[in-house]
Short mmCIF file of C-alpha atoms in Angstrom, two decimals:
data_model
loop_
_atom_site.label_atom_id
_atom_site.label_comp_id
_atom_site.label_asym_id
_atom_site.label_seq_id
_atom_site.Cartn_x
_atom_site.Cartn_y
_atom_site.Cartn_z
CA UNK A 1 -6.71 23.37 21.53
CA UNK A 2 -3.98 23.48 19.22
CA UNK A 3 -2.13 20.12 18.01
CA UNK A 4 0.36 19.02 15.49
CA UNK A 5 -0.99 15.30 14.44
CA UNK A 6 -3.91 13.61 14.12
CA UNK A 7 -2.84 11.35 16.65
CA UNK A 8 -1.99 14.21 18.90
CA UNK A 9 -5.59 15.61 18.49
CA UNK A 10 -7.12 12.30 19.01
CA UNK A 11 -5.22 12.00 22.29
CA UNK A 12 -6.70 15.14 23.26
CA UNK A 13 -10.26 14.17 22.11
CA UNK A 14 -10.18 16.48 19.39
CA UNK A 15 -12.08 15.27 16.18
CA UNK A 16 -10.07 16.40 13.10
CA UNK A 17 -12.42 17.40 9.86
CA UNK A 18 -9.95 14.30 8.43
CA UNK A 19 -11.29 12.18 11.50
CA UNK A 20 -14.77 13.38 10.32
CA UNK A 21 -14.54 12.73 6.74
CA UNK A 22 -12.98 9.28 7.03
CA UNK A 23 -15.37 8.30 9.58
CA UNK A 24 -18.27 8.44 7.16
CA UNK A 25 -16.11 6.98 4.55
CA UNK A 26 -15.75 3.77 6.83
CA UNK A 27 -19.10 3.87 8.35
CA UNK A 28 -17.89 4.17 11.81
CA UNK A 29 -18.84 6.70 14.82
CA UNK A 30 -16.24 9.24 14.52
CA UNK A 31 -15.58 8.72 18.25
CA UNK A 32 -14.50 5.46 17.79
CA UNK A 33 -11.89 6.38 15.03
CA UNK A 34 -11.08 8.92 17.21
CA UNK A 35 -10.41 6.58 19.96
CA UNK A 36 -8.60 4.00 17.40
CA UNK A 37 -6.29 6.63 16.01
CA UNK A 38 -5.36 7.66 19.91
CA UNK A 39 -3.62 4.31 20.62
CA UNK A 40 -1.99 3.90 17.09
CA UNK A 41 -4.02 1.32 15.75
CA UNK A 42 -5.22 3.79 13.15
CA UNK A 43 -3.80 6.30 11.32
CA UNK A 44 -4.72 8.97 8.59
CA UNK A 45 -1.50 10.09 6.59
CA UNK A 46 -2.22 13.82 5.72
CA UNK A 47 0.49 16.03 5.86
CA UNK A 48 -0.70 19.66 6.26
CA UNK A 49 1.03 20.69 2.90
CA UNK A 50 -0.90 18.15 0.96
CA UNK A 51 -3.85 20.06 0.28
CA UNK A 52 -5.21 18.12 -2.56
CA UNK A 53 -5.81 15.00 -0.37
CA UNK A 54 -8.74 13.40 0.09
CA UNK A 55 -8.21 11.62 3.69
CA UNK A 56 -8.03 7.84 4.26
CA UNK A 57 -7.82 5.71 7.01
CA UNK A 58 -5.63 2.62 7.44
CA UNK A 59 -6.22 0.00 10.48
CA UNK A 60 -8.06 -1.48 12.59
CA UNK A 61 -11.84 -1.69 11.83
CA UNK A 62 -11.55 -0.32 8.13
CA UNK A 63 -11.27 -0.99 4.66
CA UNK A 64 -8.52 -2.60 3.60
CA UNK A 65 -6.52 0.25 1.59
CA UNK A 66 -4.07 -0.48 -1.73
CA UNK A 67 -1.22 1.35 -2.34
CA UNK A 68 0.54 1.50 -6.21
CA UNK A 69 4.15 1.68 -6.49
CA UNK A 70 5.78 4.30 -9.90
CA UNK A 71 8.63 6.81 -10.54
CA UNK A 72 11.60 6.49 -12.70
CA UNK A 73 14.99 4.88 -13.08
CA UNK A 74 17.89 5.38 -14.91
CA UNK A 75 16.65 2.93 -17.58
CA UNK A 76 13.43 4.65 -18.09
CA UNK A 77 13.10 8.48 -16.94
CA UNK A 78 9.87 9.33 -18.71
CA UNK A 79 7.99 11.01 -15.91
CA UNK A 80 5.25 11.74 -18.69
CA UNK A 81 4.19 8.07 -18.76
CA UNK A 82 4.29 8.04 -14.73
CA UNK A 83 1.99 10.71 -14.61
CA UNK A 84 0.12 8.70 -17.02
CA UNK A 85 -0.04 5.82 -14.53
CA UNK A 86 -1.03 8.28 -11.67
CA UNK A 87 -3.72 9.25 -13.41
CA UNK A 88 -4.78 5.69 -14.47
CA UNK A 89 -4.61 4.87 -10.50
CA UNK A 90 -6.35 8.12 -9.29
CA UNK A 91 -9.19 6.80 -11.72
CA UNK A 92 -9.61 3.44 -10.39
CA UNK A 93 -10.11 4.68 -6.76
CA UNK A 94 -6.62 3.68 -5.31
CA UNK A 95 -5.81 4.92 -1.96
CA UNK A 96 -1.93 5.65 -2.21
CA UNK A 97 0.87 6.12 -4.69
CA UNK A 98 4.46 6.01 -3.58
CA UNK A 99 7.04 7.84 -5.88
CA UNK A 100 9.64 5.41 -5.92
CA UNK A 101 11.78 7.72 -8.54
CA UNK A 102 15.65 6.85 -8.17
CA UNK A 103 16.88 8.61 -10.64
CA UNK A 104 17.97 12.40 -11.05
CA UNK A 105 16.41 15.15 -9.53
CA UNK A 106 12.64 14.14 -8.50
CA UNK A 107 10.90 16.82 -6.59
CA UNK A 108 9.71 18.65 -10.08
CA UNK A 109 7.57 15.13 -10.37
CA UNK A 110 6.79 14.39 -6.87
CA UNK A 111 5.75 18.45 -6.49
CA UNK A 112 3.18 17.86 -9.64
CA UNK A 113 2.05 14.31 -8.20
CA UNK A 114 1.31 16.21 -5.08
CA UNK A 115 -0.63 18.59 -6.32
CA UNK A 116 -2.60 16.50 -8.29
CA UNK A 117 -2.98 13.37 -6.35
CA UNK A 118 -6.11 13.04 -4.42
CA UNK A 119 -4.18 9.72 -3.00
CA UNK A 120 -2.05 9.73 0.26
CA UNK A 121 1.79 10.03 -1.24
CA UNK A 122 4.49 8.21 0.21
CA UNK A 123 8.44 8.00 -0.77
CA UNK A 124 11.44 6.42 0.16
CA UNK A 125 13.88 9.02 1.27
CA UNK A 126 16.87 6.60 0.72
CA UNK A 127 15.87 6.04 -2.50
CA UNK A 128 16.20 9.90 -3.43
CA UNK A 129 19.12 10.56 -1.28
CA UNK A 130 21.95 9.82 -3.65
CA UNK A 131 20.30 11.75 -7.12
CA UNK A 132 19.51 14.83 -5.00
CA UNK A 133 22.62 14.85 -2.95
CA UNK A 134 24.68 14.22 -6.09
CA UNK A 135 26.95 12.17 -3.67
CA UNK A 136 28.10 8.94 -3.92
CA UNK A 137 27.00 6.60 -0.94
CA UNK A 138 29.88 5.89 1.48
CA UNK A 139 29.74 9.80 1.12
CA UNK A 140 26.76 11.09 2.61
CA UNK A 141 26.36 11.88 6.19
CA UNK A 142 23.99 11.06 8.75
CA UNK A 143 22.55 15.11 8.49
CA UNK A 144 22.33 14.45 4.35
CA UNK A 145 19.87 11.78 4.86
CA UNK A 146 17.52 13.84 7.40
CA UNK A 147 17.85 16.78 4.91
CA UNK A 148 16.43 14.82 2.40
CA UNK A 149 13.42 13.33 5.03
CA UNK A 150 12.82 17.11 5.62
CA UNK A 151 12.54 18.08 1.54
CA UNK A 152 10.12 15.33 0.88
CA UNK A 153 7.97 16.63 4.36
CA UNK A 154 7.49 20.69 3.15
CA UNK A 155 6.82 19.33 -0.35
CA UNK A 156 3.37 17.54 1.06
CA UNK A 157 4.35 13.92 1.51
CA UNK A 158 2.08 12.11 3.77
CA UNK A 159 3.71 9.19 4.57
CA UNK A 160 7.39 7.64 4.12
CA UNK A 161 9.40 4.58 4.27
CA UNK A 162 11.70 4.69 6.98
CA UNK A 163 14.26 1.45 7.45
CA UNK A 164 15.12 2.57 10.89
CA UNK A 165 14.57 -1.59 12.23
CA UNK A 166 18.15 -2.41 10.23
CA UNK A 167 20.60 -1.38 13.07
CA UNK A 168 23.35 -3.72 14.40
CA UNK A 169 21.61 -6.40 16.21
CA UNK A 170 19.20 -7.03 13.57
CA UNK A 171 22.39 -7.55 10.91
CA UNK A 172 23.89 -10.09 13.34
CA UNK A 173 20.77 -12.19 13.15
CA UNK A 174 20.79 -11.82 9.22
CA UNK A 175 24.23 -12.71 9.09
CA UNK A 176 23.21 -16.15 10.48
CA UNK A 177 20.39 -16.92 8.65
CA UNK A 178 21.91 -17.79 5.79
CA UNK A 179 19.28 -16.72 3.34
CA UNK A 180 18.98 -17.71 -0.22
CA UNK A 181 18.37 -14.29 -1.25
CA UNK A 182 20.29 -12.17 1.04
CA UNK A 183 18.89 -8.73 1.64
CA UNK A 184 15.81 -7.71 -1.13
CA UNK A 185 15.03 -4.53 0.13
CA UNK A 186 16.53 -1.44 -2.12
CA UNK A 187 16.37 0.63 0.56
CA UNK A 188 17.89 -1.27 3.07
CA UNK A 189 20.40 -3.14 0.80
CA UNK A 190 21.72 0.62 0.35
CA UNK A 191 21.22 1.16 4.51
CA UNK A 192 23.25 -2.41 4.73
CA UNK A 193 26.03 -0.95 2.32
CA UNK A 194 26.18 2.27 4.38
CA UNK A 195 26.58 0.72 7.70
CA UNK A 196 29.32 -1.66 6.36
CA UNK A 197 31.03 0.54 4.23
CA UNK A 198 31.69 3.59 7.39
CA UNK A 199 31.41 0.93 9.91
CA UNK A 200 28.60 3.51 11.46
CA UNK A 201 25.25 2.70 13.17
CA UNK A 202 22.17 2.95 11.09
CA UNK A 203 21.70 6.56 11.01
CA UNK A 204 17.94 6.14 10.59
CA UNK A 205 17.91 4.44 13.71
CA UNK A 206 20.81 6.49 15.86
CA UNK A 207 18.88 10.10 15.04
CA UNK A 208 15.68 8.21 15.19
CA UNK A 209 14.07 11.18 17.52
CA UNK A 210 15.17 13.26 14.83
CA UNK A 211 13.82 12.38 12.07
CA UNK A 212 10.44 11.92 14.44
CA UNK A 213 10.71 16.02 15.19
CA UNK A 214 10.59 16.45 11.37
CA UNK A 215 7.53 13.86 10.59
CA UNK A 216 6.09 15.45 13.76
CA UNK A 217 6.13 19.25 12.30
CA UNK A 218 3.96 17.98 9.09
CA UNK A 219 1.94 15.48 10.64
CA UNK A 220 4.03 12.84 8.27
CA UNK A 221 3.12 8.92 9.31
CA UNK A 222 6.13 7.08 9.53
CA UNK A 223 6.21 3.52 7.54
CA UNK A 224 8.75 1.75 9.27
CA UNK A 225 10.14 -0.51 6.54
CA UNK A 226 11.38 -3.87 6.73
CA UNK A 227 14.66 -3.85 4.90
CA UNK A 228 15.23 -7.34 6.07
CA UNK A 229 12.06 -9.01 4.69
CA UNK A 230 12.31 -11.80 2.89
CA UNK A 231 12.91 -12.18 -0.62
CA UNK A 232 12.11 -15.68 -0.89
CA UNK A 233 9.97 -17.91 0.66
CA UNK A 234 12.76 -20.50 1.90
CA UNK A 235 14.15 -17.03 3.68
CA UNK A 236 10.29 -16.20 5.50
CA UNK A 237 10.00 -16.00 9.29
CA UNK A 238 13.48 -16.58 9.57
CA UNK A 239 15.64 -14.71 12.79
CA UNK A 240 16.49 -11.61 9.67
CA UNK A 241 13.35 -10.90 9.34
CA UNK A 242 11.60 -11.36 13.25
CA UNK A 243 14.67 -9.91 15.14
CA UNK A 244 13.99 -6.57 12.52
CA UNK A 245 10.17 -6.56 13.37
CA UNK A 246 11.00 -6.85 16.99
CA UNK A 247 13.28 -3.70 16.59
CA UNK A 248 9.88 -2.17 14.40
CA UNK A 249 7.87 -2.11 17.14
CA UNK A 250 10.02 -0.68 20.08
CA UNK A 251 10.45 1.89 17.59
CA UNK A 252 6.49 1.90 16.76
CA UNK A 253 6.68 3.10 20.84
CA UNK A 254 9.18 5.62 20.80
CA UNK A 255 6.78 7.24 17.61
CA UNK A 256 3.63 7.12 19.47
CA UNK A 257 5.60 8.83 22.09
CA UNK A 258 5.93 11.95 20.11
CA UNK A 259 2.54 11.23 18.42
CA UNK A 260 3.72 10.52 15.00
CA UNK A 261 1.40 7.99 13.44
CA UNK A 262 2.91 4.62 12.41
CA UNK A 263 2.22 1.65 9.96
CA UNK A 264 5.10 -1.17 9.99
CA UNK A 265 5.71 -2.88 7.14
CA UNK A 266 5.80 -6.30 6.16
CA UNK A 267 6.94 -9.43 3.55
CA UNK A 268 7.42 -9.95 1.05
CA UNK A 269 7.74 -13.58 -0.22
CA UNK A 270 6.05 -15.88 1.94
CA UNK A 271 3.87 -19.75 1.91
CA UNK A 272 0.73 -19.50 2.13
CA UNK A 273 0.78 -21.48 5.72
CA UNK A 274 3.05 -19.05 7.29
CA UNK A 275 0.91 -16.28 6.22
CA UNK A 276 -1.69 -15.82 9.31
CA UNK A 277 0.45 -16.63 12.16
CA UNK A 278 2.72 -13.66 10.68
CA UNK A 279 -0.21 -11.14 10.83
CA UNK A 280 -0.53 -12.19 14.51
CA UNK A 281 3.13 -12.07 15.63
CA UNK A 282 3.44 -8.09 13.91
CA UNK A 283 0.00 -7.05 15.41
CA UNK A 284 1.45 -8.66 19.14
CA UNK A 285 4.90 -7.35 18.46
CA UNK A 286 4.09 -3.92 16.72
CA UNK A 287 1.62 -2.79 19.47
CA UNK A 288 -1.50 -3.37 17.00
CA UNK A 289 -0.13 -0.86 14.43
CA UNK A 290 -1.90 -0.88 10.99
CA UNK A 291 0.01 -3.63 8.60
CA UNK A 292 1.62 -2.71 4.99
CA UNK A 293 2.42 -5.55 3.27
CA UNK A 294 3.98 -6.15 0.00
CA UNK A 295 2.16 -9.05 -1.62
CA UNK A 296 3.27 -11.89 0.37
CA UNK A 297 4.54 -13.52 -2.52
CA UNK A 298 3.39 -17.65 -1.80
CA UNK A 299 5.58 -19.00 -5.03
CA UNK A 300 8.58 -17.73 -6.52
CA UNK A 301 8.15 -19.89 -9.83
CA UNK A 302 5.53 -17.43 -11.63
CA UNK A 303 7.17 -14.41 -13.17
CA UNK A 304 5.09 -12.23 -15.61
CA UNK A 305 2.32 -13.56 -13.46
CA UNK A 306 3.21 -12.35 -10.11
CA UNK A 307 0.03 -9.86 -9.85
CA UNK A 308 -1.34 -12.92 -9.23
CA UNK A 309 0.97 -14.96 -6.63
CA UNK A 310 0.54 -11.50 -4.87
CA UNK A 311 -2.99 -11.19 -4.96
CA UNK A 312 -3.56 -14.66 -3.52
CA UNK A 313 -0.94 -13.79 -0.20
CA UNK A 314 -2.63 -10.53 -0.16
CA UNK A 315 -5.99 -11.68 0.19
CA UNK A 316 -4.99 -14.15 3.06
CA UNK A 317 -2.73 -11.32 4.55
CA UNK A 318 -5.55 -9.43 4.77
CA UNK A 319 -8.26 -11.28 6.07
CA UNK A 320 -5.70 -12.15 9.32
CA UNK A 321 -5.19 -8.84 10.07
CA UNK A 322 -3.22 -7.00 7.34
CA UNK A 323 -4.92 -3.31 6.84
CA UNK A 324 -2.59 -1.79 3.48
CA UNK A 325 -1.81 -3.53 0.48
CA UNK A 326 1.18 -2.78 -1.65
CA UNK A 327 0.32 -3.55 -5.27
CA UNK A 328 2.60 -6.28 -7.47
CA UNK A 329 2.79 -6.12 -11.10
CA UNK A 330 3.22 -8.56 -13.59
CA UNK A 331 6.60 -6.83 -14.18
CA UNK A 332 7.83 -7.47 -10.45
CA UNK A 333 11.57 -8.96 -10.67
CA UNK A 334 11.65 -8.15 -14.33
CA UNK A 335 11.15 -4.56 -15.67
CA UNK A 336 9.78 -0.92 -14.60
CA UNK A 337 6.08 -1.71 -15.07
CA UNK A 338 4.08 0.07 -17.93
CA UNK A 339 0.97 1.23 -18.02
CA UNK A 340 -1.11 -1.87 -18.63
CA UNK A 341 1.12 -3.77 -15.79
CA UNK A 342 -0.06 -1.05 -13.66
CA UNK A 343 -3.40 -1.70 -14.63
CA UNK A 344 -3.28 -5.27 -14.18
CA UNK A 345 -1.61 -4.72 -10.64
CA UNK A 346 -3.92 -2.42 -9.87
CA UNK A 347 -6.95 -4.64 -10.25
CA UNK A 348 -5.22 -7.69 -8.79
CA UNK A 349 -4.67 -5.98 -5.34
CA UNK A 350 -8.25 -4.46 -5.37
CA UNK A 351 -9.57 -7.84 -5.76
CA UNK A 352 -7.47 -8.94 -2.91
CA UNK A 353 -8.51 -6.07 -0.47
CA UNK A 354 -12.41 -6.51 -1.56
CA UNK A 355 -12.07 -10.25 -0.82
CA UNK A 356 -10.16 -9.67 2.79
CA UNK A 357 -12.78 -6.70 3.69
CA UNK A 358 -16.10 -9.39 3.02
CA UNK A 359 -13.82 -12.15 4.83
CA UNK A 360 -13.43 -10.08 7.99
CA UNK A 361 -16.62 -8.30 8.12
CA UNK A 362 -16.20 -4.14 7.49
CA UNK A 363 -18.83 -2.53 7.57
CA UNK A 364 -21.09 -2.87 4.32
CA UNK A 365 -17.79 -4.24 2.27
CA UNK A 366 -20.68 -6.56 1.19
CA UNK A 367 -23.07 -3.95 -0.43
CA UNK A 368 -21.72 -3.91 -3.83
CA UNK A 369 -21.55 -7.90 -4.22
CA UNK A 370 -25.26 -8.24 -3.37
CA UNK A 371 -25.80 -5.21 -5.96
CA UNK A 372 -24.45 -6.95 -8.88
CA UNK A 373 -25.95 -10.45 -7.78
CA UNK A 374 -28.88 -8.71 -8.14
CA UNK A 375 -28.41 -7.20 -11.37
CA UNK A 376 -26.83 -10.59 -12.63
CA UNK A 377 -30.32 -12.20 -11.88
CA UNK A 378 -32.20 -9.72 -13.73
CA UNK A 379 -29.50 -9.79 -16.44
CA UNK A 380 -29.14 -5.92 -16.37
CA UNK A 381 -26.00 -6.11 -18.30
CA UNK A 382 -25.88 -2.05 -17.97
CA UNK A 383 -25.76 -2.04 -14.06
CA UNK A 384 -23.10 -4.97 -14.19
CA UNK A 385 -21.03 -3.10 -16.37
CA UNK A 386 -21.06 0.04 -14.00
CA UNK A 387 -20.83 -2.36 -10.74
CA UNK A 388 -17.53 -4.11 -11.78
CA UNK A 389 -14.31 -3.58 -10.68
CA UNK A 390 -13.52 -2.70 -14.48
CA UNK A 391 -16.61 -2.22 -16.27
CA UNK A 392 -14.42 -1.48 -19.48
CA UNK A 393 -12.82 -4.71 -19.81
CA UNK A 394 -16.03 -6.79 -18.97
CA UNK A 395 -18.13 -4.47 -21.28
CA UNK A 396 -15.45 -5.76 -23.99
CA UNK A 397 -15.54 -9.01 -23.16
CA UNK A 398 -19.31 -9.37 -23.58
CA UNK A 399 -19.47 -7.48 -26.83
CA UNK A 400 -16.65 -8.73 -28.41
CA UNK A 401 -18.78 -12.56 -28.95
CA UNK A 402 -22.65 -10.76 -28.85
CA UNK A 403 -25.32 -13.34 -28.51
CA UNK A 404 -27.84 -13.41 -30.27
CA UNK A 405 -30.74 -12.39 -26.95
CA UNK A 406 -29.25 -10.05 -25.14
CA UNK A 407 -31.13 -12.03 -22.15
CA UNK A 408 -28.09 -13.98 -22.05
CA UNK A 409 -24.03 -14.54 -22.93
CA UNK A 410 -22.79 -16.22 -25.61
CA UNK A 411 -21.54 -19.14 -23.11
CA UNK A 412 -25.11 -20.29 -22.57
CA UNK A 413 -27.34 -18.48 -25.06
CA UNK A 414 -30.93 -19.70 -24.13
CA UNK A 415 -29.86 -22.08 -21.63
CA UNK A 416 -28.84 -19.48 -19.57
CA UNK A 417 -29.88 -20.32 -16.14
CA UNK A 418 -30.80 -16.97 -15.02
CA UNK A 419 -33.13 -16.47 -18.10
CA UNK A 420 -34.85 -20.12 -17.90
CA UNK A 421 -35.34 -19.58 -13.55
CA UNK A 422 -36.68 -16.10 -14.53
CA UNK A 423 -39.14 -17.41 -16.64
CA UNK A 424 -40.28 -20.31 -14.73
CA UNK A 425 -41.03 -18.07 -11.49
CA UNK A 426 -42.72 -15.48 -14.29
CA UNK A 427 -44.91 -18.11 -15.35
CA UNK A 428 -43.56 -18.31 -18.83
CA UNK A 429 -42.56 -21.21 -20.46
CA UNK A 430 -39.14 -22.03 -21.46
CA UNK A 431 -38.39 -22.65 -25.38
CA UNK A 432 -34.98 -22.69 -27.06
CA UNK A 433 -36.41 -23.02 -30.62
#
């Protein structure tokens, strides 16, 4: 049988080879993903042109997959050091990479990253609309922004951020929320500016089935982005931000319709008490789509350190339901990130995921965790070193103050309680002179 999608294949109990590889990468039957992907609450972003990819799954059931965010702007156009940082990320195992380049012409970079990346690619068309037009933004027409959709689809992207939830009614609630921070999103502050500025309808939303013929043709998953999430979190779970995700999943519908895969995305800057009864309302509201969320963000006191304020909402996020993690660096609200921010952002957000995958119980997320246990008790610093999440830095951290029996750190030397249990149960005895 011949079919576009994945999710077009699935519906017609076809098992893709990316159906079959992903299912042994989860450690699920690969009817069941097939079954999962049918009714949306899966998806695999692999657009046919991407032929570098190595398949992932995002949703229901699996791992909890991290995506890292590069690309230049007119401050900093060095697309040397963001391949540098794509290679940094392909090494530590992340899942995605969105090109979030705003400046100049792009597709010589995103053409390389493609062929390079291993990773699922996304983009933000909206984002690259006004550098490869070469238009300002009050002029470009509807048809510009779908020509730039299609570009980024021949050129092998596998998923992209669509703010198609913005229309009218959704501006009328933001209008009287009166937010602290207004609109946050770069894609859909431009979208907002648009609208206003021509006094036109959101033309993501009015040639919606469009733009789905075009994601259809490639097998692109559409990430239907919340341009009205909140940038604060006084602004969370106000009627901005739940009137746009009820307009996300009515449009999550009209996708599976035309069986183009879909993840919705999600805040943003959020408490940490709001957090799980969020994950609830987008699974109920969004059909059970798979969840992309960007942190949450539970303070907004702690810049340089918001890796971290991320990590802790994305761990929560998570472990309620959230399947796709959008990394934070400790450069978030303050600079393009550089390559150690993208390191540390990196890590933070595969923390988080590792934590939400033991809290809600994927298969064998576990495995590694009672590995280096293990190795901790036999104080195998060699295997602990390869186990960790970055063996580098803790290798560095344990030579850099040696002890003096390498039966032991330099925090407890010989009263190391590992060494003095090991002992004991060896029938040694225990001496510290």
């Amino acid at each position: 049988m011949i079919y576009k999608t994945q999710m077009e294949a699935a519906k017609k109990g076809i098992i893709t080879k990316e159906m079959s590889i992903v299912a042994e990468k989860e450690y699920i039957s690969v009817d069941k993903l097939r079954d999962l992907i049918a009714c949306g609450k899966v998806a695999i972003p692999a657009n046919i042109n991407h032929k570098s990819l190595s398949p992932e799954g995002i949703g229901e059931g699996l791992k909890t997959k991290i995506n890292v965010n590069l690309g230049v702007s007119g401050d900093c156009a060095d697309y040397t050091k963001e391949m540098d940082k794509v290679k940094m990320a392909i090494d530590f195992g992340v899942e995605a990479i969105m090109d979030l380049s705003n400046y100049g012409k792009t597709n010589t970079f995103r053409k390389e990253l493609i062929d390079y990346s291993q990773a699922m690619i996304g983009t933000v068309p909206m984002y690259d609309a006004i550098g490869y037009l070469e238009k300002d933004l009050m002029k470009i027409k509807a048809i510009d922004f779908l020509s730039v959709i299609e570009a980024h689809a021949i050129e092998g992207v596998d998923f992209m951020t669509i703010h198609a939830g913005i229309n009218r009614r959704a501006i009328e609630s933001f209008r009287g929320s009166n937010r602290l921070t207004n609109i946050v999103s770069r894609g859909g502050s431009l979208i907002f500016a648009w609208m206003e500025m021509t006094g036109n309808e959101n033309p993501f939303y009015e040639y919606y089935d469009d733009i789905l013929e075009i994601l259809r043709k490639y097998d692109v998953t559409i990430s239907l982005g919340d341009a009205l999430r909140p940038g604060s979190i006084n602004d969370s779970s106000d009627a901005g931000q739940i009137s746009e995700l009820i307009e996300l999943g009515m449009l999550t519908k009209r996708a599976w319709e035309k069986d183009v895969q879909v993840m919705v995305e999600g805040p943003g800057h959020m408490a940490i008490n709001e957090i799980a009864a969020n994950m609830t309302l987008q699974k109920r509201l969004c059909f059970g789509a798979p969840f992309y969320v960007l942190g949450p963000i539970v303070t907004d006191i702690a810049p340089g350190y918001d890796h971290i304020t991320s990590a802790i909402g994305g761990a929560i996020a998570a472990s309620h339901g959230a399947d796709f993690l959008c990394y934070v660096t400790p450069a978030e609200h303050l600079r393009l990130p550089n390559l150690e921010d993208v390191k540390e952002g990196i890590i933070a957000t595969k923390i988080a995921a590792h934590a939400a995958d033991i809290a809600k119980g994927v298969p064998n997320a576990r495995d590694i965790d009672n590995k280096m246990s293990d190795a901790r008790r036999r104080i195998d610093w060699e295997e602990m070193f390869s186990l960790a999440i970055d063996g580098k830095k803790a290798r560095e951290y344990f030579e850099s103050t040696p002890p003096a029996d390498d039966q032991s750190c330099s925090m407890c030397g010989k009263m190391c309680a590992m060494r003095t249990t090991n002992k004991i149960l060896n029938g040694e005895t225990v001496e510290f002179c």
